[in-house]
Coordinates of C-alpha atoms in Angstrom, one line a residue:
Chain A
M1 CA 28.0 -90.3 136.6
N2 CA 27.1 -92.9 139.3
L3 CA 29.1 -93.6 142.5
S4 CA 31.2 -96.3 140.9
E5 CA 32.2 -94.2 138.0
M6 CA 33.1 -91.3 140.3
Q7 CA 35.2 -93.7 142.4
Q8 CA 37.0 -94.9 139.2
L9 CA 37.7 -91.3 138.2
L10 CA 39.4 -90.8 141.6
E11 CA 41.6 -93.9 141.5
P12 CA 44.5 -92.5 139.5
L13 CA 44.4 -89.2 141.3
F14 CA 45.4 -88.0 144.8
P15 CA 42.2 -89.2 146.4
G16 CA 43.0 -92.7 145.0
L17 CA 46.5 -92.5 146.5
I18 CA 45.2 -91.9 150.0
G19 CA 42.3 -94.4 149.7
V20 CA 39.2 -92.3 149.6
M21 CA 36.2 -94.6 149.3
L22 CA 33.0 -92.9 148.3
V23 CA 29.9 -94.1 150.2
E24 CA 27.2 -91.7 149.1
V25 CA 27.1 -88.7 146.8
T26 CA 24.0 -86.5 146.5
P27 CA 23.6 -82.8 145.9
E28 CA 23.0 -82.4 149.6
R29 CA 25.7 -84.6 151.1
V30 CA 28.9 -86.5 150.4
L31 CA 29.9 -89.4 152.5
A32 CA 33.2 -91.3 152.3
E33 CA 35.6 -93.5 154.3
M34 CA 39.3 -93.8 154.5
E35 CA 41.5 -96.3 156.3
V36 CA 44.2 -94.8 158.5
R37 CA 47.0 -96.7 156.8
S38 CA 50.5 -96.4 158.2
D39 CA 51.6 -94.3 155.2
L40 CA 48.9 -91.8 156.0
C41 CA 50.3 -91.2 159.5
T42 CA 52.6 -88.9 161.2
T43 CA 54.9 -90.0 164.1
G44 CA 53.1 -91.8 166.9
G45 CA 50.7 -93.7 164.7
I46 CA 48.1 -91.1 164.2
L47 CA 46.6 -89.7 161.0
H48 CA 48.7 -86.9 159.5
G49 CA 46.7 -83.6 159.5
G50 CA 47.4 -83.1 155.9
A51 CA 45.9 -86.5 155.0
C52 CA 42.8 -85.6 157.0
V53 CA 42.5 -82.3 155.2
A54 CA 43.0 -83.9 151.8
F55 CA 40.3 -86.5 152.6
A56 CA 37.9 -83.7 153.5
D57 CA 38.7 -81.3 150.7
T58 CA 38.0 -84.1 148.2
L59 CA 34.5 -84.5 149.6
G60 CA 33.7 -80.8 149.5
A61 CA 34.9 -80.5 145.9
I62 CA 32.8 -83.5 144.8
G63 CA 29.8 -81.9 146.6
T64 CA 30.4 -78.8 144.6
L65 CA 30.8 -80.6 141.3
V66 CA 27.5 -82.4 141.5
N67 CA 25.8 -79.0 142.1
L68 CA 27.4 -77.1 139.2
S69 CA 25.4 -75.9 136.2
P70 CA 26.5 -77.4 132.8
G71 CA 29.7 -75.9 131.6
C72 CA 30.8 -74.5 134.9
T73 CA 33.9 -75.6 136.8
T74 CA 35.1 -75.0 140.3
T75 CA 38.3 -74.2 142.2
T76 CA 38.9 -74.1 145.9
T77 CA 39.9 -70.6 147.2
D78 CA 40.0 -71.3 150.9
S79 CA 40.1 -74.2 153.3
S80 CA 40.3 -74.0 157.1
T81 CA 40.5 -76.9 159.5
K82 CA 40.0 -77.2 163.2
F83 CA 41.8 -80.4 164.5
I84 CA 40.0 -81.8 167.5
A85 CA 41.2 -85.4 168.2
A86 CA 43.6 -87.8 166.7
A87 CA 42.6 -90.8 164.5
K88 CA 44.7 -93.9 165.2
I89 CA 46.4 -96.1 162.8
G90 CA 44.2 -99.0 161.7
A91 CA 41.0 -97.1 162.3
T92 CA 38.6 -96.1 159.5
V93 CA 37.7 -92.4 159.4
R94 CA 34.4 -91.3 158.0
G95 CA 33.8 -88.0 156.4
E96 CA 30.4 -86.3 155.9
S97 CA 30.3 -83.1 153.8
V98 CA 27.3 -80.9 153.7
A99 CA 26.8 -77.5 152.0
L100 CA 26.6 -74.4 154.2
H101 CA 25.9 -72.4 151.0
R102 CA 25.3 -73.2 147.4
G103 CA 25.3 -70.0 145.4
Q104 CA 25.9 -68.9 141.9
T105 CA 29.4 -67.5 142.6
T106 CA 30.6 -69.5 145.6
M107 CA 29.7 -72.6 147.5
V108 CA 30.8 -73.4 151.0
W109 CA 31.1 -77.0 152.2
Q110 CA 31.8 -78.3 155.7
T111 CA 33.2 -81.7 156.3
S112 CA 33.2 -83.5 159.7
V113 CA 35.7 -86.2 160.0
T114 CA 35.0 -88.8 162.7
G115 CA 37.0 -91.7 163.9
A116 CA 36.2 -94.8 166.1
N117 CA 32.9 -94.6 167.9
G118 CA 31.9 -91.5 165.9
R119 CA 34.3 -89.3 167.8
L120 CA 34.9 -85.9 166.0
C121 CA 38.5 -85.7 164.7
A122 CA 38.4 -82.6 162.5
V123 CA 36.1 -80.1 160.9
V124 CA 37.1 -78.7 157.5
T125 CA 35.3 -75.7 155.9
Q126 CA 36.1 -74.8 152.4
T127 CA 35.0 -72.2 149.9
Q128 CA 34.6 -73.2 146.2
L129 CA 34.6 -70.5 143.6
V130 CA 32.2 -71.3 140.7
L131 CA 33.7 -70.5 137.3
R132 CA 31.3 -69.9 134.5
P133 CA 32.1 -71.1 131.0
R134 CA 33.8 -68.0 129.6
E135 CA 35.8 -67.3 132.8
G136 CA 39.3 -68.6 133.0
R137 CA 40.8 -70.7 135.8
Q138 CA 43.1 -68.0 137.1
T139 CA 42.0 -66.5 140.3
Chain B
M1 CA 69.0 -84.9 164.2
N2 CA 70.5 -83.7 160.9
L3 CA 68.6 -83.1 157.6
S4 CA 69.3 -86.6 156.3
E5 CA 68.0 -88.3 159.4
M6 CA 64.9 -86.1 159.4
Q7 CA 64.3 -87.1 155.8
Q8 CA 64.6 -90.8 156.7
L9 CA 62.1 -90.4 159.5
L10 CA 59.6 -89.0 157.1
E11 CA 60.0 -91.7 154.4
P12 CA 57.6 -94.4 155.9
L13 CA 55.1 -91.7 156.9
F14 CA 52.6 -89.5 154.9
P15 CA 55.2 -86.9 153.9
G16 CA 57.2 -89.8 152.4
L17 CA 54.2 -91.0 150.4
I18 CA 53.7 -87.6 148.8
G19 CA 57.4 -87.1 148.2
V20 CA 58.3 -84.2 150.5
M21 CA 62.1 -83.5 150.1
L22 CA 63.6 -81.4 152.8
V23 CA 66.1 -78.8 151.6
E24 CA 66.8 -76.8 154.8
V25 CA 65.7 -77.0 158.4
T26 CA 66.6 -74.3 160.9
P27 CA 64.7 -72.9 163.9
E28 CA 63.9 -69.9 161.7
R29 CA 62.9 -71.5 158.5
V30 CA 62.0 -74.8 156.8
L31 CA 62.5 -75.3 153.1
A32 CA 61.4 -78.3 151.0
E33 CA 60.4 -79.4 147.5
M34 CA 57.8 -81.8 146.1
E35 CA 57.3 -83.0 142.6
V36 CA 53.8 -82.6 141.2
R37 CA 53.4 -86.3 140.4
S38 CA 50.3 -87.5 138.6
D39 CA 49.0 -89.2 141.7
L40 CA 49.1 -86.0 143.6
C41 CA 46.8 -84.3 141.1
T42 CA 43.1 -83.6 140.8
T43 CA 41.4 -83.6 137.4
G44 CA 43.0 -81.4 134.8
G45 CA 46.6 -82.2 135.7
I46 CA 47.0 -79.8 138.6
L47 CA 48.1 -80.3 142.2
H48 CA 45.3 -81.4 144.5
G49 CA 44.6 -78.8 147.1
G50 CA 44.9 -81.5 149.8
A51 CA 48.4 -82.5 148.7
C52 CA 49.4 -78.9 148.8
V53 CA 48.1 -78.5 152.3
A54 CA 49.7 -81.7 153.4
F55 CA 53.1 -80.6 152.0
A56 CA 52.8 -77.2 153.8
D57 CA 51.5 -78.7 157.1
T58 CA 54.5 -81.0 157.2
L59 CA 56.9 -78.0 157.0
G60 CA 55.2 -76.1 159.7
A61 CA 55.1 -79.1 162.1
I62 CA 58.9 -79.7 161.5
G63 CA 59.6 -76.0 162.2
T64 CA 57.7 -76.3 165.5
L65 CA 59.5 -79.6 166.4
V66 CA 63.0 -78.0 166.1
N67 CA 61.9 -75.2 168.4
L68 CA 60.4 -77.4 171.2
S69 CA 62.0 -77.5 174.6
P70 CA 63.1 -81.0 175.7
G71 CA 60.2 -83.3 176.6
C72 CA 57.6 -81.2 174.9
T73 CA 55.5 -82.4 172.0
T74 CA 53.1 -80.6 169.6
T75 CA 49.8 -81.0 167.8
T76 CA 48.2 -78.9 165.1
T77 CA 45.0 -77.2 166.2
D78 CA 44.2 -75.1 163.2
S79 CA 45.3 -74.8 159.6
S80 CA 44.0 -72.4 157.1
T81 CA 44.9 -72.1 153.4
K82 CA 44.4 -69.5 150.7
F83 CA 44.7 -71.1 147.3
I84 CA 46.0 -68.6 144.7
A85 CA 47.2 -70.4 141.6
A86 CA 47.4 -73.9 140.3
A87 CA 50.6 -75.9 140.2
K88 CA 50.9 -78.1 137.1
I89 CA 51.7 -81.8 136.8
G90 CA 55.5 -82.3 136.3
A91 CA 56.4 -79.1 138.0
T92 CA 58.3 -79.0 141.3
V93 CA 56.7 -76.9 144.0
R94 CA 58.8 -75.3 146.7
G95 CA 57.7 -74.6 150.2
E96 CA 59.1 -72.1 152.6
S97 CA 57.8 -72.1 156.2
V98 CA 58.6 -69.3 158.6
A99 CA 57.4 -68.7 162.2
L100 CA 55.0 -65.8 162.8
H101 CA 55.1 -66.7 166.5
R102 CA 57.1 -69.0 168.7
G103 CA 55.6 -68.9 172.1
Q104 CA 55.6 -71.3 175.1
T105 CA 52.0 -72.3 174.6
T106 CA 51.5 -72.0 170.8
M107 CA 53.5 -71.4 167.7
V108 CA 52.2 -70.1 164.4
W109 CA 53.9 -71.0 161.2
Q110 CA 53.2 -69.8 157.7
T111 CA 54.2 -71.6 154.6
S112 CA 54.3 -70.2 151.1
V113 CA 54.1 -72.7 148.3
T114 CA 55.5 -71.6 145.0
G115 CA 55.5 -73.2 141.6
A116 CA 57.3 -72.6 138.3
N117 CA 59.0 -69.2 138.1
G118 CA 58.4 -68.7 141.8
R119 CA 54.7 -68.0 141.3
L120 CA 52.8 -68.2 144.6
C121 CA 50.4 -71.1 144.6
A122 CA 49.1 -71.2 148.2
V123 CA 49.7 -69.8 151.6
V124 CA 49.1 -72.1 154.6
T125 CA 49.0 -70.7 158.2
Q126 CA 48.9 -73.2 161.0
T127 CA 48.7 -73.0 164.8
Q128 CA 50.7 -75.6 166.8
L129 CA 49.8 -76.2 170.4
V130 CA 52.9 -76.9 172.6
L131 CA 52.2 -79.8 175.0
R132 CA 54.4 -79.9 178.1
P133 CA 55.6 -83.2 179.4
R134 CA 52.8 -83.9 181.9
E135 CA 50.0 -82.7 179.6
G136 CA 48.2 -85.3 177.5
R137 CA 47.6 -85.2 173.8
Q138 CA 43.9 -84.8 174.1
T139 CA 42.8 -81.3 173.1
Chain C
M1 CA 40.4 -40.1 146.3
N2 CA 43.1 -39.0 148.7
L3 CA 43.8 -40.2 152.2
S4 CA 41.8 -37.5 153.9
E5 CA 38.8 -38.2 151.7
M6 CA 39.0 -41.9 152.4
Q7 CA 39.1 -41.2 156.1
Q8 CA 36.0 -39.0 155.8
L9 CA 34.2 -41.8 154.0
L10 CA 35.0 -44.2 156.9
E11 CA 33.8 -41.8 159.7
P12 CA 30.1 -42.6 159.7
L13 CA 30.7 -46.3 159.1
F14 CA 32.0 -49.1 161.3
P15 CA 35.6 -48.3 160.9
G16 CA 34.8 -44.8 162.2
L17 CA 33.0 -46.2 165.2
I18 CA 36.1 -48.2 166.2
G19 CA 38.5 -45.4 165.4
V20 CA 40.5 -46.6 162.4
M21 CA 42.9 -43.9 161.4
L22 CA 44.4 -44.3 158.0
V23 CA 48.1 -43.5 157.7
E24 CA 49.0 -44.6 154.2
V25 CA 47.1 -46.1 151.3
T26 CA 48.9 -47.3 148.2
P27 CA 48.1 -50.2 145.8
E28 CA 50.9 -52.2 147.5
R29 CA 50.2 -51.4 151.2
V30 CA 47.7 -50.0 153.6
L31 CA 48.8 -48.7 157.0
A32 CA 46.5 -47.6 159.8
E33 CA 46.4 -47.1 163.6
M34 CA 43.7 -47.6 166.2
E35 CA 43.7 -46.7 169.9
V36 CA 42.7 -49.5 172.2
R37 CA 39.9 -47.6 173.9
S38 CA 38.1 -49.2 176.8
D39 CA 35.0 -49.7 174.7
L40 CA 37.0 -51.8 172.2
C41 CA 38.1 -54.2 175.0
T42 CA 37.0 -57.5 176.4
T43 CA 37.4 -58.3 180.1
G44 CA 40.8 -57.7 181.6
G45 CA 41.5 -54.5 179.7
I46 CA 42.7 -56.1 176.4
L47 CA 41.6 -55.5 172.9
H48 CA 38.6 -57.6 171.9
G49 CA 39.5 -60.1 169.2
G50 CA 36.5 -58.9 167.1
A51 CA 37.7 -55.3 167.2
C52 CA 41.1 -56.5 166.1
V53 CA 39.6 -58.4 163.2
A54 CA 37.4 -55.5 162.3
F55 CA 40.4 -53.2 162.2
A56 CA 42.4 -55.6 160.0
D57 CA 39.5 -56.4 157.6
T58 CA 39.0 -52.8 157.0
L59 CA 42.6 -52.4 155.8
G60 CA 42.4 -55.4 153.5
A61 CA 39.2 -54.2 152.0
I62 CA 40.7 -50.8 151.3
G63 CA 43.7 -52.4 149.7
T64 CA 41.4 -54.3 147.4
L65 CA 39.4 -51.2 146.5
V66 CA 42.4 -49.2 145.4
N67 CA 43.3 -52.0 143.1
L68 CA 39.9 -52.6 141.4
S69 CA 39.4 -51.9 137.7
P70 CA 36.7 -49.2 137.0
G71 CA 33.2 -50.5 137.6
C72 CA 34.3 -53.5 139.7
T73 CA 33.3 -54.0 143.3
T74 CA 34.4 -56.4 145.9
T75 CA 33.1 -58.5 148.8
T76 CA 35.0 -60.5 151.4
T77 CA 34.4 -64.3 151.2
D78 CA 36.8 -65.5 153.8
S79 CA 38.8 -64.1 156.7
S80 CA 41.0 -66.1 159.1
T81 CA 42.9 -64.7 162.1
K82 CA 45.7 -66.1 164.2
F83 CA 45.7 -64.3 167.6
I84 CA 49.2 -64.1 169.0
A85 CA 49.4 -61.6 171.8
A86 CA 47.1 -59.3 173.7
A87 CA 47.0 -55.5 173.0
K88 CA 46.4 -53.6 176.2
I89 CA 44.0 -50.8 176.9
G90 CA 45.5 -47.4 176.2
A91 CA 48.0 -48.7 173.6
T92 CA 47.8 -47.8 169.9
V93 CA 47.8 -50.8 167.6
R94 CA 49.2 -50.5 164.1
G95 CA 48.0 -52.5 161.1
E96 CA 50.0 -53.1 158.0
S97 CA 48.1 -54.8 155.1
V98 CA 49.9 -56.2 152.1
A99 CA 48.7 -58.2 149.1
L100 CA 49.6 -61.8 148.8
H101 CA 47.7 -61.9 145.5
R102 CA 46.0 -59.4 143.3
G103 CA 44.2 -61.3 140.6
Q104 CA 41.2 -60.6 138.3
T105 CA 38.9 -62.8 140.2
T106 CA 40.2 -62.8 143.8
M107 CA 42.7 -60.8 145.9
V108 CA 44.2 -62.0 149.1
W109 CA 45.4 -59.5 151.7
Q110 CA 47.3 -60.2 154.9
T111 CA 47.3 -57.7 157.8
S112 CA 49.7 -57.8 160.7
V113 CA 48.5 -56.0 163.8
T114 CA 51.2 -54.9 166.2
G115 CA 51.1 -53.4 169.6
A116 CA 53.5 -51.6 171.9
N117 CA 57.2 -52.1 170.8
G118 CA 56.1 -53.5 167.5
R119 CA 55.0 -56.8 169.1
L120 CA 52.9 -58.9 166.8
C121 CA 49.3 -59.3 168.2
A122 CA 47.4 -60.9 165.3
V123 CA 47.7 -61.8 161.7
V124 CA 44.5 -61.6 159.6
T125 CA 44.3 -63.1 156.1
Q126 CA 41.3 -62.4 153.9
T127 CA 40.1 -63.3 150.5
Q128 CA 38.3 -60.7 148.5
L129 CA 36.1 -61.7 145.5
V130 CA 36.3 -59.2 142.6
L131 CA 32.8 -58.6 141.2
R132 CA 32.7 -57.3 137.6
P133 CA 30.1 -54.7 136.5
R134 CA 27.4 -57.1 135.3
E135 CA 27.7 -59.6 138.1
G136 CA 25.4 -59.3 141.1
R137 CA 26.5 -59.0 144.7
Q138 CA 25.1 -62.4 145.7
T139 CA 27.7 -65.0 146.3
Chain D
M1 CA 25.8 -65.3 186.7
N2 CA 22.4 -65.0 185.1
L3 CA 21.7 -63.6 181.6
S4 CA 21.0 -60.1 182.8
E5 CA 24.2 -60.0 184.8
M6 CA 26.1 -61.2 181.8
Q7 CA 24.5 -58.5 179.6
Q8 CA 25.5 -55.9 182.2
L9 CA 29.1 -57.1 182.1
L10 CA 29.2 -56.7 178.3
E11 CA 27.7 -53.2 178.3
P12 CA 30.9 -51.1 178.9
L13 CA 33.0 -53.5 176.6
F14 CA 33.2 -53.9 172.9
P15 CA 30.1 -56.2 172.7
G16 CA 28.2 -53.3 174.3
L17 CA 29.5 -50.8 171.8
I18 CA 28.2 -52.9 168.9
G19 CA 24.9 -53.8 170.6
V20 CA 25.1 -57.5 171.3
M21 CA 21.9 -58.6 173.0
L22 CA 22.1 -62.0 174.7
V23 CA 19.0 -64.1 174.3
E24 CA 20.1 -67.5 175.8
V25 CA 23.2 -68.7 177.4
T26 CA 23.6 -72.4 178.3
P27 CA 26.7 -74.7 178.3
E28 CA 25.4 -76.1 174.9
R29 CA 24.4 -73.0 173.1
V30 CA 24.6 -69.2 173.1
L31 CA 22.0 -67.1 171.2
A32 CA 22.1 -63.4 170.7
E33 CA 20.8 -60.6 168.4
M34 CA 22.3 -57.4 167.1
E35 CA 20.6 -54.7 165.1
V36 CA 22.4 -53.6 161.9
R37 CA 22.9 -50.0 162.9
S38 CA 24.3 -47.6 160.3
D39 CA 27.5 -47.3 162.3
L40 CA 28.0 -51.1 162.0
C41 CA 27.9 -50.9 158.2
T42 CA 30.3 -50.7 155.4
T43 CA 29.5 -48.7 152.2
G44 CA 26.3 -49.7 150.5
G45 CA 24.3 -50.1 153.8
I46 CA 25.4 -53.6 154.6
L47 CA 26.8 -55.0 157.8
H48 CA 30.6 -54.7 158.0
G49 CA 32.3 -58.0 158.0
G50 CA 34.3 -57.1 161.0
A51 CA 31.2 -56.3 163.0
C52 CA 29.8 -59.6 162.0
V53 CA 32.9 -61.4 163.2
A54 CA 33.0 -59.4 166.4
F55 CA 29.3 -60.4 167.1
A56 CA 30.1 -64.1 166.5
D57 CA 33.4 -64.1 168.4
T58 CA 31.6 -62.7 171.5
L59 CA 29.2 -65.6 171.5
G60 CA 31.8 -68.3 171.1
A61 CA 33.8 -66.8 173.9
I62 CA 30.8 -66.7 176.2
G63 CA 30.1 -70.3 175.4
T64 CA 33.6 -71.2 176.4
L65 CA 33.4 -69.2 179.6
V66 CA 30.3 -71.0 180.9
N67 CA 32.1 -74.3 180.3
L68 CA 35.3 -73.5 182.1
S69 CA 36.4 -75.2 185.3
P70 CA 36.9 -72.9 188.3
G71 CA 40.0 -70.9 188.1
C72 CA 40.5 -71.4 184.4
T73 CA 40.5 -68.6 181.8
T74 CA 40.4 -68.6 178.0
T75 CA 41.8 -66.8 175.1
T76 CA 41.0 -67.1 171.4
T77 CA 43.8 -68.5 169.3
D78 CA 42.1 -68.8 165.9
S79 CA 39.0 -67.5 164.2
S80 CA 37.9 -68.2 160.7
T81 CA 34.8 -66.8 158.9
K82 CA 33.0 -67.7 155.7
F83 CA 30.9 -64.8 154.5
I84 CA 27.9 -66.0 152.6
A85 CA 25.3 -63.2 152.3
A86 CA 25.0 -59.5 153.2
A87 CA 22.9 -58.4 156.1
K88 CA 21.2 -55.1 155.4
I89 CA 21.0 -51.9 157.5
G90 CA 18.0 -51.9 159.8
A91 CA 17.7 -55.7 159.9
T92 CA 18.4 -57.7 163.1
V93 CA 20.9 -60.5 162.8
R94 CA 20.7 -63.5 165.0
G95 CA 23.7 -65.5 166.1
E96 CA 23.6 -69.1 167.3
S97 CA 26.9 -70.5 168.7
V98 CA 27.3 -74.2 169.4
A99 CA 30.3 -76.2 170.6
L100 CA 32.0 -78.5 168.1
H101 CA 34.4 -79.5 170.8
R102 CA 34.7 -78.9 174.6
G103 CA 38.0 -80.3 175.7
Q104 CA 40.3 -79.7 178.6
T105 CA 42.9 -77.8 176.5
T106 CA 40.8 -76.3 173.7
M107 CA 37.2 -75.7 172.8
V108 CA 35.9 -75.1 169.3
W109 CA 32.7 -73.0 168.9
Q110 CA 30.9 -72.4 165.6
T111 CA 28.5 -69.5 165.2
S112 CA 25.9 -69.1 162.5
V113 CA 24.8 -65.6 161.8
T114 CA 21.5 -65.3 160.1
G115 CA 19.6 -62.3 158.8
A116 CA 16.1 -61.6 157.6
N117 CA 14.0 -64.7 157.0
G118 CA 16.7 -66.8 158.6
R119 CA 19.1 -66.5 155.7
L120 CA 22.6 -67.5 156.5
C121 CA 25.0 -64.5 156.4
A122 CA 28.2 -65.9 157.9
V123 CA 29.7 -68.9 159.7
V124 CA 32.4 -68.2 162.2
T125 CA 34.5 -71.0 163.7
Q126 CA 36.9 -70.2 166.6
T127 CA 39.3 -72.1 168.7
Q128 CA 39.6 -71.2 172.4
L129 CA 42.6 -72.2 174.4
V130 CA 41.8 -73.1 178.0
L131 CA 44.3 -71.7 180.4
R132 CA 44.7 -73.4 183.7
P133 CA 45.2 -71.4 186.9
R134 CA 49.0 -71.5 187.0
E135 CA 49.5 -70.9 183.3
G136 CA 50.0 -67.3 182.1
R137 CA 48.1 -65.5 179.4
Q138 CA 50.9 -65.4 177.0
T139 CA 50.5 -67.7 174.1

């Protein structure tokens, strides 16, 4: 699946609703952008923490998907975020997700979300469980 | 501010976009519901983890707001989520947020998100920094 | 294995070094105590955060162990702690660990650590991966 | 305070108990080593997760301390760990802690713990609250 096909897959889903725009997807790194629209904000015209996490979680999940062996699926078991600075309405945030670990049972991806001038807004670290063909989805 | 006024405040913001419906807001507990719409899902017709976190983070932030002393504001510094079970498209998830700590400098809120039959889907624990009037927003 | 045998198993290990004393172990709940010795403190005569996490992680791991099917083992994949109040030197902290989830693939345990007068000092939430007989330890 | 004085300060405290050996302390980075002694292990001869977190938390706290303005103190509010691989008894683990954020109200430090051959064992991310002279310790 190429970048454009992945983007089309996202459109009707939650990443489409919040405007995740994929920029680069490789097994080593996922890059994307998202405009801080007013309907992604909390009071005060700043990006809602939940929108920021949703943006980042999407990238880490895609990073995991492109590393899965055939027939495997994945589910997020944990996600933890450190919020560092606010991203303002009208800005475009950039997310860069890299793997801290790509194992047979789990993968760990960390996404840095940066705002204007490359300022770090949040760091999201998530654990993805790798589910082999015969295993169910239930954790 | 009563429940209806709070709900109106949320409508143009991110919680409005994802359909957070407040059910109860007291200093001890925040309850809300959200329908698992197709545009809140990831592939496979299940609630996107990011939408689940966004739902929960909203409740914890509201819980903090109603406990703030006059003039104070708050910002989330940390949020961590354990994902436990999937919530399916068409279901309505329910969130219950309770305070683990309500201090002068930080508050900690924990939100349980449950799906059909009260099954636990996720637990989100967040730390809110309390900012006093003269302090800036910058963390 | 009864409580006394479990305690003996812990003695030569890290939980023994820090003085974890098991009080109750059932599949639903693990209770233990630990004295805040001077060599468990950080500067200022308060319990070191790492000692607090180590105490709690031990309880959640034991809770998982007593719920495992025969032949299964477990490993911690994630642990997140919210520190709420300091525990002072000379006090005895109490930990109560309960399961948020006991599934076939993962278990999630949450431990509340309380100090003098039952004051909440920290909440530790950890994810335990359940490894079936033929799976390796490598995550 | 130089490295040797810092090490002496740690000796009677919890970092001393577990054998944290400082290697380098600068405002940008803290490096240390710790031998995986048998009394730091869990069953199976591998480093107890709690000992690993305690090692890492110590480094992040020291990194914060050397960045504080005069009169300020710090306390950890959050710590989250992703466990990736086991460190075996007899090995020496190495921790490298770097700042993701050094602000006036909070600092965020991330510590990578590596074992034999530089293999990543765990990543610990912690938030440190900066307390100004007139503020109390109570969070």
